[in-house]
């Protein structure tokens, strides 16, 4: 998988030896060809300029292929970033026995009372166990539509919590300035008689979902603290917004567990997330919880859980790579066509070069360089086009398998690996597309070329 | 016209290498576009309501994973009809989801089984595409359903699921319930869905009455109610003739006093699928408006490049044709014809190959989107291939063809020594 950050870091080169090795190899090949080649590079450049229409069309094709691949990889990278940033070292997630996701996990309130007393769970300064007890629900929210339009609904992920302070400590999340966690009651009395139930449900929302909820409002902007949205026959008032961490929690609404249980009819816990006393004790704690005699539990480190959620990202990554390869193969045929035409137009040039004393190898290098220069220019331009999507947001799903998925709002991440991948693709296209025509040029006999 | 066509074919045969390279480039890119369009076409079909055979889903109003109590079932099947003027659905199917693992100590895909609990006899009419099966497959499916009627714990499993779990037809399994925690059920695999029902490779169905029976037995045995068994129904699916009936039926259900705790929502099948696919909307948008156009433009460029090279090399020949009496329009037709012939033939071949390769050899495009695990290339892709090849070739060659039309005999021969 790729590194999901857009910060340039030379140290990451060691993590992707195959990718950077190939890129360095291809660049080294160009440098070597430049050093070994005797035919002046200016000859090739001039020819590219003379045939500017053909050259331009090929460069555009390279830009399209590389730019598109960069964009698609940036999307997949964004998905990876979400899952990579969500798991906290030292945390252990606990589901009901056999379940590997919150969606399938049901822990009765009464049967897990001893889970948080398990030895190995960290304690905060107030002596409270760092165990976040959570219920996870996918809510239906009616989307306002115009007259005559079909009614629509959207899914909103809601997490009910017993104690938001404990949860925020366990998940290492903070609120944006100006926000508060919801109260112990989880509701706020309303002064207006129009508010259903006479009270607002207090909610803390992620950055991503604040944007999504705001898109269905008339102003089409992210909701802010103090604003409300309608869901499950109640008005929910935003009391705080999670400071953006690029995690899956960015796409969730948090509220008091009892309110969530009552509004959505789910009076159980979906999961426990507990903090081990030491980071390196998390796996041991997971094992202890799995061996619980009281109730059958599934436990794993939170990092492992989020790695499992990368299954969708992996499938999309393979799909993107497959599309990139197919497009590249199509592009290679285009490059070959161009280069074969360039050679057939310059048969006499080849003859003259040979008469002037240039060896067959020099001819090969000259034409191969021409193709690779075209690819390099197109590849670099394609990477620049692809970079435009860095930071864009999109909706997607991350999951570990059927039914085990989270709806997320992600940011495109154009990392240095994505750009390196784009350049490798372009240079491989240039190399393969240019090699056969260059070999043909090399094998031409002087007499034939001048006939 | 015949002469021009002969000339087009002759010209294409003159530079076989260029023709082959252009055709190969076209084929590969058409393969990519048809694959992408197949996914989008399938999704579009799933999210569109059919004018006749209108399906309706009744589910929990507020909780997408919520369940409805058994007490709702009988009245929902009648569409909450009370008076003689009320709309009564033509057909129904009750859905519940029973998921569990064969080994509670080991969570893996091989151990995980997800079953649709329903009335098996409703499968041929209420599950999409099963009414399209051939005679032999329909007979086989009906025989399997008959077995399930006689044997309440019988299940029909998708052939891919069967293979994944390394089980055989006739085998017995015990599933440790996860969606109904504590409810462990024994099943016998009575048959698989016919392979021609490609969408059902990973789908398995069980008797909903067997699920209810299991819940009742659990309650009786444990002297307490199974928490998840109180409301076991995921949704009720009804079928009506048309949209007007749907709208009346929806009003009937939503306004019925029978469904208050929990309240229900009523929506068309297409609308429900759209909601579930909403999180994929941006990916579909990218496939439709970025990926497909980019591939088509690349294809046009590949063809444009080949044709413009060809035109440049043949200025003298074009001048000779004009001297021989060919009109500019005919020259243009010649060039456009060459490009479109390559494009259309290779597009058609590519689409045919894609259908064979993806559907028969690979067994579908394996991209799991929501509950669809793989996508197949429809037969209409042959037309797409023809169209994509033809249109991109036309667009790619229109400028070179225009320039060929404008070749001036005097200019060309002035340069010939």
XYZ file of C-alpha atoms in Angstrom, chain A residues 7-357:
351
model
C 4.587 15.783 2.605
C 7.852 15.196 0.775
C 10.168 12.977 2.759
C 13.344 11.432 1.382
C 13.303 8.843 4.162
C 10.216 7.212 2.626
C 12.236 6.162 -0.407
C 13.495 3.182 1.581
C 9.905 2.049 2.244
C 9.114 1.646 -1.461
C 12.290 0.194 -2.957
C 10.599 -1.300 -6.045
C 8.871 1.942 -7.022
C 11.797 4.283 -6.451
C 14.259 1.690 -7.761
C 12.364 1.541 -11.059
C 12.152 5.333 -11.270
C 15.842 5.783 -10.533
C 16.645 3.005 -13.015
C 14.628 4.687 -15.770
C 16.140 8.112 -15.094
C 19.577 6.536 -14.975
C 18.841 4.941 -18.341
C 18.029 8.359 -19.845
C 21.224 9.818 -18.374
C 23.215 6.853 -19.645
C 21.717 7.176 -23.121
C 22.547 10.885 -23.073
C 26.147 10.135 -22.112
C 26.657 7.211 -24.471
C 24.694 8.641 -27.403
C 26.710 10.464 -30.033
C 23.896 11.876 -32.130
C 23.303 15.403 -30.784
C 20.153 15.656 -28.639
C 19.360 18.892 -30.468
C 18.660 16.785 -33.588
C 15.856 14.925 -31.759
C 14.476 18.030 -30.098
C 14.363 19.854 -33.445
C 12.565 16.930 -35.007
C 10.011 16.924 -32.207
C 9.470 20.635 -32.808
C 9.205 20.210 -36.577
C 6.583 17.474 -36.073
C 4.946 19.574 -33.370
C 1.383 18.436 -34.028
C 2.234 14.756 -33.626
C 4.492 15.499 -30.646
C 1.797 17.599 -28.998
C -0.829 14.890 -29.477
C 1.438 12.321 -27.884
C 2.241 14.623 -24.970
C -1.490 15.197 -24.422
C -2.045 11.431 -24.433
C 0.701 11.048 -21.805
C -0.822 13.853 -19.739
C -4.231 12.184 -19.824
C -2.947 8.752 -18.859
C -0.576 9.969 -16.136
C -2.918 12.708 -14.857
C -5.791 10.290 -14.554
C -3.676 7.693 -12.815
C -2.424 10.322 -10.366
C -5.960 11.405 -9.555
C -7.193 7.858 -9.042
C -4.212 6.940 -6.884
C -4.696 10.136 -4.846
C -8.258 8.993 -4.127
C -7.120 5.557 -2.976
C -4.380 7.243 -0.936
C -7.051 9.363 0.759
C -8.874 6.194 1.793
C -5.664 4.723 3.153
C -4.925 7.953 5.033
C -8.292 7.751 6.785
C -7.746 4.262 8.096
C -4.060 4.866 8.844
C -4.905 7.925 10.969
C -7.826 6.387 12.832
C -6.179 3.671 14.882
C -4.415 4.748 18.077
C -1.366 2.766 19.206
C -2.145 1.090 22.515
C -5.898 0.883 21.868
C -7.821 -2.380 21.722
C -11.267 -2.709 20.131
C -13.685 -5.244 21.531
C -16.696 -6.692 19.675
C -19.087 -9.506 20.457
C -17.648 -12.967 19.818
C -17.204 -13.782 16.114
C -17.924 -10.225 14.944
C -15.162 -8.378 13.159
C -16.983 -5.091 12.785
C -19.262 -2.810 14.761
C -22.103 -3.393 12.322
C -22.416 -7.023 13.409
C -21.473 -6.598 17.047
C -24.072 -6.579 19.817
C -22.844 -6.497 23.408
C -25.706 -6.509 25.904
C -25.328 -3.760 28.497
C -25.497 -6.244 31.354
C -23.078 -8.858 30.088
C -20.073 -6.595 29.668
C -19.997 -4.816 32.994
C -16.731 -6.516 33.904
C -14.964 -5.861 30.608
C -13.708 -2.447 31.674
C -12.346 -3.932 34.890
C -10.000 -6.174 32.926
C -6.435 -5.926 34.121
C -4.174 -4.002 31.797
C -6.568 -1.151 30.966
C -5.086 2.301 31.618
C -6.571 4.671 34.188
C -6.763 8.483 33.880
C -5.844 11.085 36.533
C -9.361 10.887 38.008
C -9.019 7.146 38.432
C -11.434 6.334 35.602
C -10.732 3.383 33.348
C -9.941 4.431 29.779
C -12.704 2.313 28.243
C -14.962 3.930 25.685
C -18.344 2.183 25.508
C -19.972 2.916 22.181
C -23.033 2.082 20.140
C -22.848 2.563 16.398
C -25.897 3.210 14.244
C -26.430 4.150 10.620
C -29.284 6.630 10.673
C -31.658 7.566 7.881
C -31.882 11.288 7.349
C -34.518 12.733 5.054
C -32.953 15.027 2.484
C -35.034 18.123 1.669
C -36.223 17.946 -1.954
C -38.105 20.348 -4.164
C -41.809 20.037 -5.011
C -42.520 17.096 -7.320
C -39.147 15.493 -6.642
C -38.834 11.952 -5.329
C -38.218 11.781 -1.552
C -34.588 11.052 -0.737
C -32.707 10.004 2.344
C -29.057 9.935 3.290
C -27.160 7.709 5.660
C -25.569 9.371 8.684
C -23.272 7.451 11.007
C -24.179 8.069 14.628
C -22.060 6.970 17.590
C -23.615 6.926 21.035
C -21.184 7.377 23.920
C -21.438 6.976 27.660
C -18.768 9.546 28.485
C -17.445 11.776 25.685
C -14.382 12.831 27.721
C -13.251 9.243 28.156
C -13.947 8.554 24.466
C -12.026 11.624 23.330
C -9.056 10.587 25.487
C -9.115 7.023 24.179
C -9.412 8.110 20.531
C -7.068 11.057 21.063
C -9.562 13.527 19.600
C -10.146 17.149 20.501
C -12.797 19.694 19.743
C -12.292 22.754 17.595
C -12.114 25.990 19.611
C -15.538 27.226 20.671
C -17.027 23.762 20.995
C -18.149 21.741 24.000
C -18.812 18.084 24.630
C -22.465 17.181 25.102
C -23.853 17.249 28.642
C -24.495 14.256 30.892
C -28.167 14.355 29.870
C -27.295 14.743 26.198
C -30.226 17.097 25.574
C -30.815 20.818 25.802
C -34.149 22.357 26.600
C -35.630 24.365 23.753
C -37.301 27.713 24.245
C -39.228 27.512 20.995
C -42.426 25.423 21.048
C -41.710 24.330 17.465
C -38.820 22.092 18.507
C -40.003 18.457 18.430
C -40.005 16.892 21.910
C -39.326 20.296 23.465
C -35.568 19.719 23.483
C -32.569 19.557 21.203
C -30.371 16.475 21.059
C -26.837 17.693 21.686
C -24.330 16.417 19.148
C -20.647 16.633 18.405
C -19.933 16.196 14.711
C -16.894 15.468 12.587
C -15.596 17.996 10.080
C -16.582 15.894 7.092
C -20.138 15.241 8.181
C -20.570 18.919 9.163
C -19.885 19.686 5.496
C -22.213 16.956 4.244
C -25.066 17.989 6.555
C -24.598 21.588 5.499
C -24.871 20.735 1.805
C -28.569 19.968 2.192
C -29.180 23.330 3.882
C -30.178 26.368 1.781
C -26.767 28.037 2.367
C -24.817 25.009 1.072
C -21.981 25.431 3.582
C -20.671 23.339 6.460
C -22.726 23.537 9.647
C -21.121 25.281 12.633
C -21.502 25.147 16.399
C -24.958 26.268 17.471
C -26.677 25.208 14.258
C -29.174 22.372 14.039
C -30.144 19.562 11.705
C -33.181 17.292 11.638
C -32.816 13.552 12.074
C -34.872 10.749 13.603
C -37.827 13.085 14.310
C -35.676 15.382 16.474
C -33.640 18.549 16.054
C -29.981 17.886 16.756
C -27.929 20.846 17.923
C -24.214 20.937 17.206
C -22.363 21.745 20.435
C -18.903 20.900 19.184
C -16.962 19.986 16.047
C -14.132 17.457 16.160
C -10.787 18.920 15.240
C -10.007 17.454 11.826
C -7.715 14.493 12.087
C -8.377 12.868 8.732
C -9.842 9.852 10.504
C -13.066 7.900 9.988
C -14.527 9.762 13.000
C -14.623 12.880 10.814
C -17.712 11.405 9.187
C -19.670 10.692 12.366
C -22.224 12.335 14.641
C -21.577 11.694 18.348
C -24.311 11.899 20.964
C -25.287 10.480 24.331
C -25.643 6.678 24.143
C -29.027 6.582 25.887
C -30.460 9.089 23.408
C -29.097 7.100 20.465
C -30.482 3.872 21.945
C -33.900 5.427 22.376
C -34.074 7.190 18.996
C -32.793 4.246 16.972
C -33.946 1.285 19.038
C -30.466 -0.102 19.675
C -30.022 -0.503 23.419
C -26.747 -2.421 23.311
C -23.077 -1.594 22.900
C -21.511 -2.162 19.512
C -17.975 -1.934 20.784
C -15.624 -1.158 23.619
C -12.410 0.655 22.849
C -9.921 0.378 25.695
C -6.470 1.881 26.183
C -3.713 -0.437 27.377
C -1.423 0.773 30.158
C 1.509 0.669 27.711
C 1.497 0.730 23.928
C 3.365 -2.559 23.714
C 0.835 -4.193 26.036
C -2.078 -3.751 23.621
C -1.744 -7.185 22.018
C -1.528 -8.841 25.428
C -4.641 -6.968 26.537
C -6.452 -8.109 23.387
C -5.529 -11.704 24.185
C -6.753 -11.324 27.778
C -10.080 -9.938 26.577
C -10.478 -12.706 23.991
C -10.001 -15.283 26.758
C -12.800 -13.765 28.830
C -14.786 -16.555 30.495
C -17.759 -14.299 31.174
C -18.716 -13.480 27.601
C -17.455 -14.390 24.119
C -15.526 -11.421 22.756
C -13.520 -10.556 19.695
C -10.619 -8.259 20.517
C -7.847 -6.825 18.395
C -5.571 -3.815 18.442
C -7.235 -0.763 16.971
C -4.445 -0.430 14.444
C -5.142 -3.981 13.232
C -8.862 -3.220 13.009
C -8.226 -0.236 10.763
C -5.731 -2.189 8.669
C -8.578 -4.702 8.092
C -10.761 -1.809 6.962
C -8.305 -1.189 4.132
C -9.738 -4.156 2.200
C -11.925 -1.855 0.055
C -8.962 0.458 -0.548
C -6.863 -2.499 -1.675
C -9.499 -3.642 -4.169
C -9.793 -0.093 -5.524
C -6.000 0.190 -5.685
C -5.819 -2.962 -7.838
C -8.667 -1.686 -10.014
C -6.867 1.653 -10.487
C -3.612 -0.099 -11.344
C -5.419 -2.339 -13.834
C -7.064 0.644 -15.541
C -3.700 2.461 -15.585
C -2.013 -0.559 -17.189
C -4.766 -0.913 -19.814
C -4.551 2.790 -20.656
C -0.766 2.566 -20.745
C -0.873 -0.377 -23.166
C -3.208 1.615 -25.410
C -0.838 4.568 -25.117
C 2.176 2.375 -25.978
C 0.572 1.453 -29.304
C 0.106 5.168 -29.945
C 3.755 5.908 -29.128
C 4.889 3.064 -31.378
C 2.797 4.406 -34.227
C 4.286 7.868 -33.790
C 7.841 6.619 -33.587
C 7.496 4.235 -36.528
C 6.132 7.175 -38.550
C 8.978 9.393 -37.342
C 11.463 6.799 -38.537
C 9.816 6.241 -41.908
C 9.853 10.020 -42.478
C 13.537 10.174 -41.559
C 14.908 7.125 -43.362
C 17.250 9.323 -45.351
C 18.408 11.038 -42.135
C 19.311 7.640 -40.744
C 21.340 6.855 -43.868
C 23.169 10.167 -43.641
C 23.901 9.614 -39.950
C 25.326 6.190 -40.714
C 27.488 7.586 -43.547
C 28.764 10.283 -41.183
C 30.059 7.474 -39.003
